[in-house]
Amino acid sequence: RIPTTKAGINPGVLGALAAGALAGWYFYSGEPTPSRDSWRKVNFHNVYKDIAALLEDEDYDDGSYGPVFVRLAWHASGTYDRKTGTGGSDGATIRFKPESGHGANAGLDVARACLEPLKKKYPHISYGDLYTLAGVVAVQELGGPTVRWRPGRSDEKISANCTPDGRLPDAAQGANHVRDIFYRMGFNDQEIAALIGAHALGRCHSNRSGYEGPWNASPTSFTNFFYTELLEDKWVPKKWDGPAQYVDKDTKSFMMLPADIAFKTDPQFRKYVEKYAADQDAFFADFAPAFTKLLELGVKFPEDAPVYEFKTLE
């Protein structure tokens, strides 16, 4: 039997698509580039269900595409610069080189390739809407809070408006760098501390970011474990040939990035870390609006664009 995801897609096909993306070409549905009003022709409840059906795949990573979908939505949106009004998810320039090849985006070709069949199934959805909705689906279906989302992003047709490299956080840096990146987008310390909690999901890969390992023992569940692990474990430098990172002293099974440790050592960030470690509901309540804000940065939505609060699948 040929293995497939829940949506009936052969993972081998996904691998071929990813290989194609790495070779420098990309996939288009053959339909005209969606306009800002094309979303009116899309049933987003059906899109949500189809994305959710893609999540589980025992042959990929820890068994779920959810973490890489969240990362795709984050990186497609987190390039926004409020001073210049450039970047963000509108335009979906992350699918073009050179932006797709920026170091911080290594491995996201896997997520884009996984979602490409849905772009063909729903040709009127923009890539910007598809990528951000995938992040919402992943957060919710992996146990996180309900995240409000609305459609209306348009797509750039060419790579001319790709954002410059360096707009996404550098994991090797500390609190000042983290603030510089997020303040540029318009976030405050509380929102920054809430967003970093998404590091409960997934793991780092040495062949992508250079770092290696999961943040906790449940990398496919959206929890407050990032905060509890950060505070409760003793973190020591990892002894290896890779970039500087930390591992838990007792088991050396989990890791933290230098930028993660800043949330423990910086007094302003730490007060939120302590709050969220003690109260997962408080974390969820703060994460959801911060994530919605991130996904909407720089987007000029139509006035009548509906706001969705999707129900998770039973």
XYZ file of C-alpha atoms in Angstrom:
314
model
C 0.000 0.000 0.000
C 1.265 3.450 -0.903
C 1.427 5.551 2.309
C -0.584 8.742 2.313
C -1.470 11.555 4.678
C -5.020 11.857 5.995
C -5.821 14.008 2.977
C -4.801 11.141 0.712
C -1.588 12.734 -0.519
C 1.400 10.490 -1.114
C 4.317 11.782 1.004
C 6.623 10.814 -1.840
C 4.857 13.397 -3.948
C 5.445 15.956 -1.209
C 9.110 15.044 -1.213
C 9.296 15.519 -4.963
C 7.589 18.884 -4.661
C 10.021 19.930 -1.955
C 12.945 18.837 -4.090
C 11.589 20.945 -6.905
C 11.366 23.955 -4.638
C 14.954 23.435 -3.607
C 15.957 23.345 -7.249
C 14.658 26.874 -7.566
C 11.308 26.508 -9.242
C 7.846 26.852 -7.789
C 4.377 25.564 -8.391
C 1.385 27.502 -9.611
C -2.140 26.322 -10.112
C -2.425 27.503 -13.675
C -5.140 29.934 -12.605
C -4.694 33.712 -12.712
C -3.066 35.178 -9.616
C -5.916 35.718 -7.127
C -7.014 39.298 -6.641
C -7.748 40.839 -3.268
C -11.414 39.928 -3.784
C -10.924 36.315 -4.896
C -11.427 35.126 -1.324
C -15.172 35.610 -1.808
C -15.216 32.439 -3.917
C -13.536 30.284 -1.273
C -15.215 28.144 1.389
C -12.663 28.614 4.155
C -14.312 26.079 6.431
C -13.540 23.439 3.828
C -9.994 24.725 3.445
C -9.561 24.510 7.222
C -10.700 20.887 7.217
C -8.404 19.973 4.351
C -5.389 21.583 6.025
C -6.223 19.766 9.247
C -6.313 16.489 7.312
C -2.746 17.115 6.167
C -1.271 17.535 9.632
C -0.636 13.964 10.711
C 2.111 12.056 8.910
C 4.043 9.467 10.885
C 6.864 9.594 8.345
C 7.568 13.295 8.870
C 9.584 14.558 11.819
C 7.627 13.954 15.045
C 4.531 12.845 13.158
C 2.978 16.183 12.278
C 3.378 18.983 9.765
C 1.746 21.300 12.321
C 4.946 22.839 13.700
C 6.350 23.632 10.255
C 2.985 25.150 9.228
C 3.166 27.482 12.230
C 6.721 28.400 11.283
C 5.675 29.084 7.678
C 2.853 31.389 8.790
C 5.202 33.120 11.238
C 8.024 33.663 8.760
C 5.677 34.763 5.987
C 4.330 37.449 8.336
C 7.266 38.396 10.554
C 9.137 40.370 7.912
C 6.893 43.409 8.382
C 8.479 46.824 8.912
C 5.989 49.393 10.156
C 8.238 52.341 9.232
C 8.360 51.444 5.556
C 5.097 49.490 5.374
C 6.882 46.621 3.649
C 6.913 42.920 4.339
C 4.310 40.789 6.048
C 2.054 38.041 4.707
C 0.390 40.188 2.054
C 2.003 39.230 -1.232
C 3.334 35.885 0.042
C 6.805 36.789 -1.179
C 8.234 33.981 0.947
C 7.548 31.649 -1.995
C 10.018 33.504 -4.221
C 13.779 33.575 -4.271
C 15.762 35.178 -2.756
C 13.429 35.333 0.270
C 12.627 31.622 0.192
C 16.366 30.973 0.381
C 17.083 33.178 3.388
C 18.759 31.181 6.123
C 15.891 31.670 8.564
C 13.517 30.081 6.030
C 15.466 26.864 5.519
C 13.133 23.869 5.459
C 9.965 25.839 4.757
C 9.898 24.471 1.221
C 8.513 21.322 2.877
C 5.511 23.218 4.236
C 4.874 25.075 0.990
C 5.028 21.853 -1.016
C 2.675 20.120 1.397
C 0.086 22.888 0.962
C 0.453 23.195 -2.819
C -2.194 20.556 -3.655
C -4.707 22.656 -1.726
C -3.767 25.703 -3.780
C -4.661 23.689 -6.849
C -7.916 22.496 -5.258
C -8.853 26.050 -4.210
C -7.348 28.228 -6.969
C -9.067 31.390 -5.727
C -7.303 31.341 -2.350
C -4.182 33.486 -2.206
C -0.934 31.981 -1.007
C -0.885 34.584 1.750
C -4.269 33.425 3.017
C -3.352 29.749 2.628
C -0.061 30.020 4.515
C -1.478 32.046 7.400
C -4.577 29.870 7.693
C -2.324 26.803 7.858
C -0.665 28.328 10.927
C -4.044 28.909 12.561
C -5.153 25.346 11.826
C -1.952 23.947 13.292
C -2.186 25.962 16.511
C -5.802 24.970 17.078
C -5.623 21.325 16.036
C -2.518 20.732 18.167
C -4.405 21.844 21.255
C -3.870 25.596 21.297
C -6.329 28.471 21.583
C -8.876 29.625 19.036
C -7.172 32.176 16.780
C -9.251 34.741 14.923
C -8.414 34.920 11.231
C -9.700 36.790 8.193
C -9.035 36.514 4.443
C -8.163 39.152 1.902
C -4.429 38.921 1.259
C -3.299 39.241 -2.341
C -0.270 37.648 -4.009
C 2.720 39.244 -5.627
C 3.326 37.894 -9.143
C 7.096 38.360 -9.185
C 9.980 38.397 -6.722
C 10.760 42.120 -7.029
C 9.152 42.906 -3.671
C 10.846 40.169 -1.643
C 11.945 41.455 1.742
C 15.660 41.787 2.523
C 17.417 39.159 4.578
C 17.781 39.865 8.298
C 14.219 40.802 9.231
C 13.524 37.587 11.132
C 14.991 36.885 14.580
C 18.538 35.566 14.878
C 18.462 32.715 17.387
C 22.065 33.397 18.363
C 21.282 36.852 19.743
C 19.954 38.160 23.052
C 17.161 40.322 24.408
C 18.180 43.565 22.694
C 18.103 41.921 19.273
C 14.764 40.252 20.004
C 13.263 43.616 20.925
C 14.726 45.289 17.849
C 13.071 42.709 15.591
C 9.672 42.747 17.278
C 9.501 46.458 18.020
C 10.073 47.019 14.300
C 6.814 45.175 13.709
C 4.960 47.022 16.467
C 4.907 44.465 19.287
C 5.435 45.147 22.999
C 7.257 42.967 25.545
C 4.120 41.117 26.633
C 3.204 40.198 23.067
C 6.770 39.132 22.320
C 6.840 36.873 25.374
C 3.501 35.342 24.384
C 4.578 34.643 20.808
C 7.784 32.900 21.859
C 5.612 30.274 23.547
C 5.044 28.746 20.116
C 8.484 27.187 20.639
C 6.567 24.501 22.499
C 6.029 23.097 19.008
C 8.516 21.363 16.797
C 12.252 20.997 16.890
C 15.384 22.451 15.347
C 17.246 20.622 12.588
C 20.977 20.869 12.101
C 20.521 20.706 8.315
C 18.215 23.740 8.405
C 18.932 26.216 11.188
C 22.142 24.549 12.323
C 20.627 23.890 15.757
C 19.366 20.487 16.836
C 16.632 19.082 19.063
C 13.134 19.710 20.481
C 12.280 22.220 23.196
C 10.271 19.673 25.194
C 8.918 16.142 25.210
C 5.636 17.028 23.446
C 6.679 18.800 20.228
C 3.324 18.228 18.523
C 1.170 19.637 21.341
C 0.542 23.334 21.829
C 1.107 23.893 25.557
C 2.850 26.241 27.972
C 5.741 23.767 28.225
C 8.228 26.188 26.684
C 7.897 28.374 29.771
C 7.840 25.587 32.343
C 10.898 23.922 30.817
C 12.744 27.227 30.530
C 12.253 27.977 34.238
C 12.367 24.533 35.814
C 15.321 22.962 34.008
C 18.946 23.913 34.401
C 20.333 24.794 30.985
C 23.976 24.231 30.149
C 25.960 24.848 26.937
C 25.804 21.919 24.535
C 29.163 20.313 23.802
C 29.233 19.765 20.054
C 30.616 21.136 16.807
C 27.492 23.123 15.982
C 26.474 26.678 16.924
C 26.117 27.683 20.564
C 22.928 26.324 22.111
C 21.818 24.897 25.434
C 20.620 21.501 26.643
C 18.934 20.459 29.867
C 21.582 19.365 32.341
C 19.816 16.213 33.549
C 18.896 14.398 30.327
C 20.423 16.502 27.542
C 17.303 15.564 25.555
C 15.892 19.053 25.125
C 17.365 22.292 23.916
C 17.075 26.058 24.167
C 18.455 28.666 21.804
C 20.491 31.633 23.042
C 17.549 33.894 22.200
C 15.265 31.632 24.270
C 17.507 31.953 27.324
C 17.099 35.732 27.081
C 13.483 35.297 28.164
C 14.727 33.796 31.421
C 17.491 36.290 32.117
C 15.819 39.537 31.026
C 13.668 40.857 33.938
C 10.913 42.319 31.742
C 10.521 39.176 29.676
C 10.866 36.879 32.686
C 7.817 38.265 34.469
C 5.666 37.098 31.552
C 7.475 33.773 31.357
C 6.632 33.193 35.025
C 3.017 34.180 34.422
C 2.591 31.798 31.505
C 4.457 28.947 33.193
C 2.013 29.170 36.087
C -1.136 29.568 33.999
C -1.583 27.984 30.565
C -4.977 29.653 30.138
C -3.333 33.052 30.584
C -0.766 32.114 27.947
C -3.475 31.035 25.514
C -5.452 34.216 26.157
C -2.436 36.381 25.309
C -1.036 34.262 22.499
C -4.178 34.208 20.362
C -4.495 37.989 19.759
C -0.728 38.382 19.371
C -0.655 35.662 16.715
C -3.611 37.212 14.886
C -1.804 40.555 14.963
C 1.332 38.950 13.547
C -0.557 37.320 10.673
C -2.288 40.596 9.781
C 0.710 42.926 9.797
C 0.701 45.175 6.745
C -2.434 43.659 5.212
C -5.064 46.039 3.837
C -8.152 43.902 4.304
C -11.403 44.600 2.470
C -13.855 46.316 4.792
C -16.288 43.416 4.523
C -13.749 40.628 5.064
C -15.308 38.287 7.632
C -13.521 37.277 10.819
C -13.458 33.520 11.313
C -13.239 31.575 14.544
C -12.948 28.036 13.289
C -14.073 25.049 15.325
C -11.520 22.292 15.716
C -12.254 18.920 14.136
C -13.902 16.330 16.316
